[in-house]
GROMACS .gro file of C-alpha atoms in nm:
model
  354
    1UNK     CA    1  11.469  11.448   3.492
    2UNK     CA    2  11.588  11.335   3.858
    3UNK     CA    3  11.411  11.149   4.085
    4UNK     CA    4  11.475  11.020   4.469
    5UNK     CA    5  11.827  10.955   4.570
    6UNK     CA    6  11.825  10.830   4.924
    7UNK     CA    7  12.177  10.880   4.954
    8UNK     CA    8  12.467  11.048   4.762
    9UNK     CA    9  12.635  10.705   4.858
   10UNK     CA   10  12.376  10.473   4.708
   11UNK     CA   11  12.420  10.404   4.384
   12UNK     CA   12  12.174  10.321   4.132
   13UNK     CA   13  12.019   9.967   4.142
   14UNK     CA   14  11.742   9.902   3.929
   15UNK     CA   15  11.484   9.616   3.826
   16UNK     CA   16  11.327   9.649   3.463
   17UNK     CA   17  11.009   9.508   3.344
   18UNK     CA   18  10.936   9.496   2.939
   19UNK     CA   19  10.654   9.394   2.779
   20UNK     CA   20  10.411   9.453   2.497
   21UNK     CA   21  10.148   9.645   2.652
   22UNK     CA   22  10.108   9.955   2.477
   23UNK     CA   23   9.900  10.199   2.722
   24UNK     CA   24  10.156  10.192   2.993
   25UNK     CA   25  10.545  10.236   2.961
   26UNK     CA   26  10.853  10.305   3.190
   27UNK     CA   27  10.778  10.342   3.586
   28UNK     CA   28  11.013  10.465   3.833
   29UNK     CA   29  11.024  10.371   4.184
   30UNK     CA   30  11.283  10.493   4.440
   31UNK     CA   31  11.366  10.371   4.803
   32UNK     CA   32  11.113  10.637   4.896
   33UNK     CA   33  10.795  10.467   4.808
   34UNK     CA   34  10.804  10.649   4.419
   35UNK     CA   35  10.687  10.524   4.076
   36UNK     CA   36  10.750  10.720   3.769
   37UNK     CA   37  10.587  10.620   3.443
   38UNK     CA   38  10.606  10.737   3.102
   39UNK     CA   39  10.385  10.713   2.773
   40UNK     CA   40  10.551  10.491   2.529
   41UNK     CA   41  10.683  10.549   2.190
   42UNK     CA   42  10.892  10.252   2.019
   43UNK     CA   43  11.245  10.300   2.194
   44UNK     CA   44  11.569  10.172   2.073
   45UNK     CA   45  11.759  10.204   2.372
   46UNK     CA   46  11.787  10.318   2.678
   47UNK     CA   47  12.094  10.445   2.865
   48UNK     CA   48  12.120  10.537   3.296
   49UNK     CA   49  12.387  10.708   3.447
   50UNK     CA   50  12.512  10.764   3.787
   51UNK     CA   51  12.632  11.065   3.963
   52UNK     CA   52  12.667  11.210   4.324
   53UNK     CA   53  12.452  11.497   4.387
   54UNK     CA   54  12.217  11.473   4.666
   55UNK     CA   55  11.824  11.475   4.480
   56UNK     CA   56  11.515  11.620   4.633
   57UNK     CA   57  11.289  11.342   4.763
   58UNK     CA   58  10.984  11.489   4.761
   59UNK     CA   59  10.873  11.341   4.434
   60UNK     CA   60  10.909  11.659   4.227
   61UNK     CA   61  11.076  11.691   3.872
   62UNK     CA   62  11.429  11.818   3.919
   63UNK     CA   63  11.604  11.924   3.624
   64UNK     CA   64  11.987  11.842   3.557
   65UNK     CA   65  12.191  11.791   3.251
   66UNK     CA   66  12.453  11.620   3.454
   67UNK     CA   67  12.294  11.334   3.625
   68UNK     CA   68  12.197  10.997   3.657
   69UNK     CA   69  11.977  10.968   3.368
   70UNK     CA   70  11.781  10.754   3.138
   71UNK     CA   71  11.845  10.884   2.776
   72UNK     CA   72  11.721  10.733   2.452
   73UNK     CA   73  11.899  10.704   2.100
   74UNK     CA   74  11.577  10.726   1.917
   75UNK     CA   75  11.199  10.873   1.938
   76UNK     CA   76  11.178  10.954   2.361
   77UNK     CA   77  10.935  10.859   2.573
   78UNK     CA   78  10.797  11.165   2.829
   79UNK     CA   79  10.767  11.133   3.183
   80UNK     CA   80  10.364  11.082   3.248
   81UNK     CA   81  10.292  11.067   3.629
   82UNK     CA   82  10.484  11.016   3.977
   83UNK     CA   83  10.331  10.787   4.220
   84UNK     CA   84  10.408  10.695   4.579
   85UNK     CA   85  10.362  10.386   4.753
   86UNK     CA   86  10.237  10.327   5.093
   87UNK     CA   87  10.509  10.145   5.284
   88UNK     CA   88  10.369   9.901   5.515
   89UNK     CA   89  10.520   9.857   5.887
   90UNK     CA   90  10.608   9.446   5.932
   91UNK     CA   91  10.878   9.252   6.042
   92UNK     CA   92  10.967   9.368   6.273
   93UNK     CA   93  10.620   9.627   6.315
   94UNK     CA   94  10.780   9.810   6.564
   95UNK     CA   95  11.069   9.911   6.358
   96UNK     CA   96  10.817   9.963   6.020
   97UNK     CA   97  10.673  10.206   6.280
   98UNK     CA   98  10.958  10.361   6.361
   99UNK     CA   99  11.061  10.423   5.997
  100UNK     CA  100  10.768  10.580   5.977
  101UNK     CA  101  10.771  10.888   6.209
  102UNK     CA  102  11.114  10.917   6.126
  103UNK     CA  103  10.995  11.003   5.779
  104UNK     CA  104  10.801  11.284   5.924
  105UNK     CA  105  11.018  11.393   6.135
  106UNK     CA  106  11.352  11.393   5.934
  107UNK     CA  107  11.269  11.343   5.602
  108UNK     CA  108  11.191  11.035   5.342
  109UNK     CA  109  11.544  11.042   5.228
  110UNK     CA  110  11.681  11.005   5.597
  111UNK     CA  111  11.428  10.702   5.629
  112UNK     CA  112  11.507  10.559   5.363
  113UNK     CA  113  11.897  10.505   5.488
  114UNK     CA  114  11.768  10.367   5.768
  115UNK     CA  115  11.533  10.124   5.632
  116UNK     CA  116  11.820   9.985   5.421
  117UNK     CA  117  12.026   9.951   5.702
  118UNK     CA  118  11.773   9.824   5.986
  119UNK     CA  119  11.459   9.700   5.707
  120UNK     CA  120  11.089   9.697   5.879
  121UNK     CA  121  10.886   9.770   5.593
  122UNK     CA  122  10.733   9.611   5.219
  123UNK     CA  123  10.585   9.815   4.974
  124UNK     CA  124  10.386   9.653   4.747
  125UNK     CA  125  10.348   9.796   4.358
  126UNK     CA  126  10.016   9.757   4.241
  127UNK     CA  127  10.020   9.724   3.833
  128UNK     CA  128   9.707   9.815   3.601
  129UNK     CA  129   9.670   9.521   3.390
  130UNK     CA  130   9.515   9.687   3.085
  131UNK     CA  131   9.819   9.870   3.101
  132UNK     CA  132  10.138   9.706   3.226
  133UNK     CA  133  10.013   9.351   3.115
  134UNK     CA  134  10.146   9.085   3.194
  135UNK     CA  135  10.289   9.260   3.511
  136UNK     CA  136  10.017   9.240   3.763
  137UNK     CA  137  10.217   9.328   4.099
  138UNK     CA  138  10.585   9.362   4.207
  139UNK     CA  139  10.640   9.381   4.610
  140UNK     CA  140  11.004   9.496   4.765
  141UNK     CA  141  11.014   9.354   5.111
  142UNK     CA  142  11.317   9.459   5.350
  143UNK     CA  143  11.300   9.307   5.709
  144UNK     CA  144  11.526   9.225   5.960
  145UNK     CA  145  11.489   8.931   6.227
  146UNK     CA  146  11.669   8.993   6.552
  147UNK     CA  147  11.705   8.688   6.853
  148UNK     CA  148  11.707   9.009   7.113
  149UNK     CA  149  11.401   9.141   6.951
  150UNK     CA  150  11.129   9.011   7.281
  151UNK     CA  151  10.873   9.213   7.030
  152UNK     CA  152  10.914   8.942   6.747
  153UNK     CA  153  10.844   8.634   6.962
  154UNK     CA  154  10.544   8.804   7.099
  155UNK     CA  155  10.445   8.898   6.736
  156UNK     CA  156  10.490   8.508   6.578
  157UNK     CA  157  10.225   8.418   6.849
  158UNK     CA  158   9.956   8.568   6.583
  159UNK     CA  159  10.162   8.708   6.324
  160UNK     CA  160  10.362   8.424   6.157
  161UNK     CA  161  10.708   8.508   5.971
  162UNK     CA  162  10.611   8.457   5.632
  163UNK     CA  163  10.321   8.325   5.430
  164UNK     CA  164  10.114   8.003   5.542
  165UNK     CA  165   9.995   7.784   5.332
  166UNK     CA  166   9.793   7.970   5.049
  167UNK     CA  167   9.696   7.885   4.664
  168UNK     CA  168   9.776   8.071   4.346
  169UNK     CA  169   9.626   8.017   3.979
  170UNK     CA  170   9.668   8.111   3.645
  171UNK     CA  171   9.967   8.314   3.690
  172UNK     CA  172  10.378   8.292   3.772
  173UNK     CA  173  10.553   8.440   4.017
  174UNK     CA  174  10.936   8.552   4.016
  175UNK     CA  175  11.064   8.601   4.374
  176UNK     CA  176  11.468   8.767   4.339
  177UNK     CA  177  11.585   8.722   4.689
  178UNK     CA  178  11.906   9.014   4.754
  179UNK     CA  179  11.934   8.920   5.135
  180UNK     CA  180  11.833   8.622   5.336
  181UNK     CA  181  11.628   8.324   5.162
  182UNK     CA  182  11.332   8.217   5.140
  183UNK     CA  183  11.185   7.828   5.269
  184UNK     CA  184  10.942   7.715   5.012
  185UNK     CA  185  10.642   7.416   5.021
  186UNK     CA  186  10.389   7.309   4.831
  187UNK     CA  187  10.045   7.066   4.738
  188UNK     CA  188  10.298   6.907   4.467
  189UNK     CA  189  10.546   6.768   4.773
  190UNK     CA  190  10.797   7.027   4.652
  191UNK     CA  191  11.027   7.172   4.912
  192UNK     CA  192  11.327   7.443   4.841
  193UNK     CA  193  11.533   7.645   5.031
  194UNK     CA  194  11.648   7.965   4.786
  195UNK     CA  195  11.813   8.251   4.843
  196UNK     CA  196  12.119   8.526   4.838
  197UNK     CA  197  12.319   8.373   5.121
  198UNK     CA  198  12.629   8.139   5.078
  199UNK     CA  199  12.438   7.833   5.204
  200UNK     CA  200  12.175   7.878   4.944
  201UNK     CA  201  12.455   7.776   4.663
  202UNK     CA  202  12.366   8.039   4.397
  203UNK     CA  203  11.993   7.963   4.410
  204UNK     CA  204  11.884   8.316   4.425
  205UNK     CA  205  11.559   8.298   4.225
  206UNK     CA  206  11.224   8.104   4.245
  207UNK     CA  207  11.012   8.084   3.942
  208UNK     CA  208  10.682   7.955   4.050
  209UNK     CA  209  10.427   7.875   3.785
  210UNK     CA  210  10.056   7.825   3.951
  211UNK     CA  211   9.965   7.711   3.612
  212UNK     CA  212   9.594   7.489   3.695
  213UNK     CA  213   9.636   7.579   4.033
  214UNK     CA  214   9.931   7.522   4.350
  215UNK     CA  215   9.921   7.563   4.727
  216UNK     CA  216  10.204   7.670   4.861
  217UNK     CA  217  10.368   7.824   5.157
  218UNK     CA  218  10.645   8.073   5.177
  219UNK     CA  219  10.843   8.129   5.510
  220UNK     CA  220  11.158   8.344   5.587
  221UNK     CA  221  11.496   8.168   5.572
  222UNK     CA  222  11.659   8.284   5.926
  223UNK     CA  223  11.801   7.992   6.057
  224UNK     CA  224  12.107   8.138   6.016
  225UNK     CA  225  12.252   8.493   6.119
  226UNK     CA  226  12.391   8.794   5.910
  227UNK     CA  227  12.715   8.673   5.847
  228UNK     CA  228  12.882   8.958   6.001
  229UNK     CA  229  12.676   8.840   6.345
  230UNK     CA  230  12.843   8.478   6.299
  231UNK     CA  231  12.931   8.376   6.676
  232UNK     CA  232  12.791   8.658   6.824
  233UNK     CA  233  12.509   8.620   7.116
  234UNK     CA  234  12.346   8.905   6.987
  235UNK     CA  235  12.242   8.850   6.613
  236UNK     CA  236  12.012   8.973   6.287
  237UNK     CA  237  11.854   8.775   5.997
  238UNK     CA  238  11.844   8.997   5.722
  239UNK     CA  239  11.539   8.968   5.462
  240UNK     CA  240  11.501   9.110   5.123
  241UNK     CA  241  11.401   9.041   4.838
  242UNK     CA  242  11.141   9.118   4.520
  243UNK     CA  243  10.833   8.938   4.397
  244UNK     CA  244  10.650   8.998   4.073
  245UNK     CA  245  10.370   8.871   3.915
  246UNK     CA  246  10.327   8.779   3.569
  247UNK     CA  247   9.977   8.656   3.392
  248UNK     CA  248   9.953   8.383   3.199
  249UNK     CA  249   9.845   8.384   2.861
  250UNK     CA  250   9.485   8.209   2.833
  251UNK     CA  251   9.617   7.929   2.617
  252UNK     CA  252   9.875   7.878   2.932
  253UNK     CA  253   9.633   7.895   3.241
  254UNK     CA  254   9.527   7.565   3.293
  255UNK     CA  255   9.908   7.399   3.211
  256UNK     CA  256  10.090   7.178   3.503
  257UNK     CA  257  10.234   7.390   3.795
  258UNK     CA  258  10.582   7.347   3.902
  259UNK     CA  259  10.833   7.525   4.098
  260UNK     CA  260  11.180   7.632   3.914
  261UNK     CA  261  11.523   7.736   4.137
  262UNK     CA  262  11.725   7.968   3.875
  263UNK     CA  263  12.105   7.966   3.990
  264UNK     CA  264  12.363   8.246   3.939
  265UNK     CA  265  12.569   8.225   3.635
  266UNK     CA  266  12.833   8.494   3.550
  267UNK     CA  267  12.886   8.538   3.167
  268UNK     CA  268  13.244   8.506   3.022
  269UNK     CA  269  13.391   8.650   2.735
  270UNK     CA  270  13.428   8.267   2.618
  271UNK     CA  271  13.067   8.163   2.759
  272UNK     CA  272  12.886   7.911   2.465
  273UNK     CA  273  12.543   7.790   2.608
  274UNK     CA  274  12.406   7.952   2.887
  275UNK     CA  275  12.327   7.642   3.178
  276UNK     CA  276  11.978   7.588   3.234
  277UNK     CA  277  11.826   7.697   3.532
  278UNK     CA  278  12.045   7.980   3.561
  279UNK     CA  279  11.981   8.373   3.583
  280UNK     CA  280  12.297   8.503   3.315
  281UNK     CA  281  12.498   8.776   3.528
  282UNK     CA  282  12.716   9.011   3.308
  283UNK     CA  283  12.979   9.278   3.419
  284UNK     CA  284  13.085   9.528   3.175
  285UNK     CA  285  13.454   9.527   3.093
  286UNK     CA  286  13.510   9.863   3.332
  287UNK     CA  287  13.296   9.658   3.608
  288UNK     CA  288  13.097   9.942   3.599
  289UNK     CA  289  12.783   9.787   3.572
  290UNK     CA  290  12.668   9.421   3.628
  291UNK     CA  291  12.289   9.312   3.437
  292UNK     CA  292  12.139   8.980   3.537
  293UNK     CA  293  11.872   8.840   3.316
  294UNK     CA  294  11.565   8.656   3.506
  295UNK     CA  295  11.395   8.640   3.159
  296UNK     CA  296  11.404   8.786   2.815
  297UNK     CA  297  11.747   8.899   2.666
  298UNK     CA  298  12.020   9.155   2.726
  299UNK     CA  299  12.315   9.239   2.489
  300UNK     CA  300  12.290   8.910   2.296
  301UNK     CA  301  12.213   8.690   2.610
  302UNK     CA  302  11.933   8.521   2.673
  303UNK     CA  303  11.822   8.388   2.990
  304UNK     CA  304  11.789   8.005   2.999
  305UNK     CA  305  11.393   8.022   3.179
  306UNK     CA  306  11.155   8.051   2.861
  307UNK     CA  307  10.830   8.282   2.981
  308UNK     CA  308  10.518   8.184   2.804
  309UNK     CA  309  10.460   8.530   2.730
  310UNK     CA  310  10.676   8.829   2.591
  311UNK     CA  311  10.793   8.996   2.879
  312UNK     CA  312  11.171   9.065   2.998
  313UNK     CA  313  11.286   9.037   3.410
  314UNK     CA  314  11.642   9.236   3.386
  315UNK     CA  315  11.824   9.359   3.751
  316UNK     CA  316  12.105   9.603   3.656
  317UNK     CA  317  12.363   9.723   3.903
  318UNK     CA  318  12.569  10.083   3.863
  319UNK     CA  319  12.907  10.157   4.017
  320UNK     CA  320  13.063  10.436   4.060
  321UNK     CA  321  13.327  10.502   3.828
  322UNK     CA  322  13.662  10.682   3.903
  323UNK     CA  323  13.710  11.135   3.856
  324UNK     CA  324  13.304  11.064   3.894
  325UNK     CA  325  13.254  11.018   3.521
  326UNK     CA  326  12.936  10.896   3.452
  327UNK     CA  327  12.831  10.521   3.456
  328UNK     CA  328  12.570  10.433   3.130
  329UNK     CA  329  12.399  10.131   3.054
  330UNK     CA  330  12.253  10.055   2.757
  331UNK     CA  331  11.970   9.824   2.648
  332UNK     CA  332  11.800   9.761   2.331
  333UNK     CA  333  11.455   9.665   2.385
  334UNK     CA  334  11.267   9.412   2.170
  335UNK     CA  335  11.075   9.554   1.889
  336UNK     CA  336  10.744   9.368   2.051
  337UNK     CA  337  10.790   9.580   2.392
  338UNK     CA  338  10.627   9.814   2.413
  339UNK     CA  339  10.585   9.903   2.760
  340UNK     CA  340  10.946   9.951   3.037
  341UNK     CA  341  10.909   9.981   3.429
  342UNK     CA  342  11.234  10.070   3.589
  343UNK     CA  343  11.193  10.025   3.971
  344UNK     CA  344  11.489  10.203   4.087
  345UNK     CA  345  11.590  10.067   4.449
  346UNK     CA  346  11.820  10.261   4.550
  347UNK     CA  347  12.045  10.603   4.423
  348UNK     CA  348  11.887  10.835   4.124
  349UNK     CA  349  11.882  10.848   3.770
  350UNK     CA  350  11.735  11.092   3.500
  351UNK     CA  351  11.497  11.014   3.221
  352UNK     CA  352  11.557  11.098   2.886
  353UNK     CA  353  11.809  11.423   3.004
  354UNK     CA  354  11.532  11.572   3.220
   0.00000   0.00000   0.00000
């Protein structure tokens, strides 16, 4: 089965969640606001593929033995429902607005291009937890801060950029920043700047743990421009980046909260230990595909965070590959998961050949 592909230049990046839960299992969501989830049987493995063809939006099934895809070595698991997301207009509005009519107008596919390229909108996820446990929530946010945007300073007046001061408890959350950064404080005296620019050093992930309880505040990182707007008068600050939730087991709620910066490591053939405090990146041997590991374990590597409950954070990356031959990765679940969410971000794939 295909699903959204936003462009037949976007390729395939995708975020996937594993866990135990046994209700709830694989759910799709493209850079139109789309989920796709699917009833679980035990899975082996689980393969994606890229191709080129242009893919109906509209968040029908579309058939294609040639595809993108999702295919699995052993019993399948069925496409259940398709959801879409409400995609929320903020930072800048105007532009979220924008994006917005332009859906109407010239289709979801067309606005989602431009939201990559321009950003304006967040879509938040929202998880059942009696059947995606322990994923409670995952949120994409794409925004873009312009200096020649007189809209934003009237906005910060009573809409600040980013989140004020607010507490958390009894949960973690995992924010994967893919543009900009993120400027982070909290009630333990705790201050870190993270994020996927060059002055962040690597320190692309934040792995909060509220634990007993934390205050914190989380504000945008755009003291510094795009760096293709470096010395120009005219400049953006582009934001993206995902956050997900994760609940702690009971045994784990009241334990000491603490803020953890994971730093990008890329896997060598001769790689021993993996460093702590690092997110593993590995890049097949064709560079066809790239796979870093927030949590949980991916073709013998294990990410160096330990989660306090059984639950795997993988990003995976598809290129294209040469003659347009098609790109598969593979991933053998845990035998305790029972439950995968692929949030597709951009391109299309197919599930199990449909």
């Amino acid at each position: 089965m295909k699903f959204l592909n936003s462009s037949p230049l976007l390729l395939p990046t995708i975020v996937l969640l594993s866990c135990r839960a046994i209700a709830f299992s694989p759910r799709y969501r493209g850079q139109s606001p789309q989920s796709i989830r699917q009833h679980s049987k035990i899975t082996s493995s689980i393969a994606l593929r890229v191709s080129n063809d242009l893919v109906d939006s509209s968040g029908s099934e579309i058939s294609s033995s040639n595809g993108p895809g999702v295919s699995h070595n052993s019993s399948s698991r069925k496409i259940a429902r398709i959801h879409k997301f409400a995609r929320l207009p903020v930072w800048p509005v105007w532009q979220g607005v924008f994006l917005f009519f332009a859906s109407k107008l010239f289709g979801q596919q067309v606005a989602a291009q431009w939201e990559d390229s321009i950003g304006g909108r967040v879509c938040p996820n929202f998880f059942s937890p009696t059947e995606t446990s322990p994923f409670v929530l995952m949120v994409h946010h794409r925004h873009a801060f312009m200096n020649w945007d007189p809209i934003r300073y009237i906005q910060q007046t009573f809409f600040p950029e980013g989140f004020p001061a607010h507490p958390h408890r009894g949960f973690i959350t995992v924010t994967y920043c893919l543009k900009g950064g993120m400027i982070h404080r909290d009630s333990l005296g705790i201050k870190q700047i993270y994020g996927a620019e060059e002055r962040h050093g690597g320190r692309h992930v934040q792995w909060l743990t509220a634990g007993a309880g934390i205050q914190h505040e989380e504000m945008w990182d755009v003291r510094e421009p795009d760096a293709k707007d470096k010395g120009s008068f005219l400049w953006t600050s582009s934001q993206e980046l995902y956050q997900i939730w994760l609940n702690l087991p009971a045994a784990y709620k009241m334990s000491a909260p603490g803020a953890d910066m994971l730093e990008a490591y890329a896997v060598k053939e001769n790689s021993s230990a993996i460093p702590t405090g690092s997110t593993p990146i590995i890049t097949s041997m064709d560079e066809s595909t790239i796979t870093t590991i927030v949590c949980g374990e991916y073709n013998g590597v294990k990410a160096s965070v330990e989660c306090p409950t059984d639950a795997s954070i993988i990003r995976v990356q598809l290129k294209k590959k040469e003659r347009n031959s098609p790109t598969v990765w593979t991933h053998n679940l845990p035998p305790s998961h029972k439950t995968a969410i692929l949030y597709i971000r951009k391109g299309s794939i197919d599930v199990d050949g449909e």
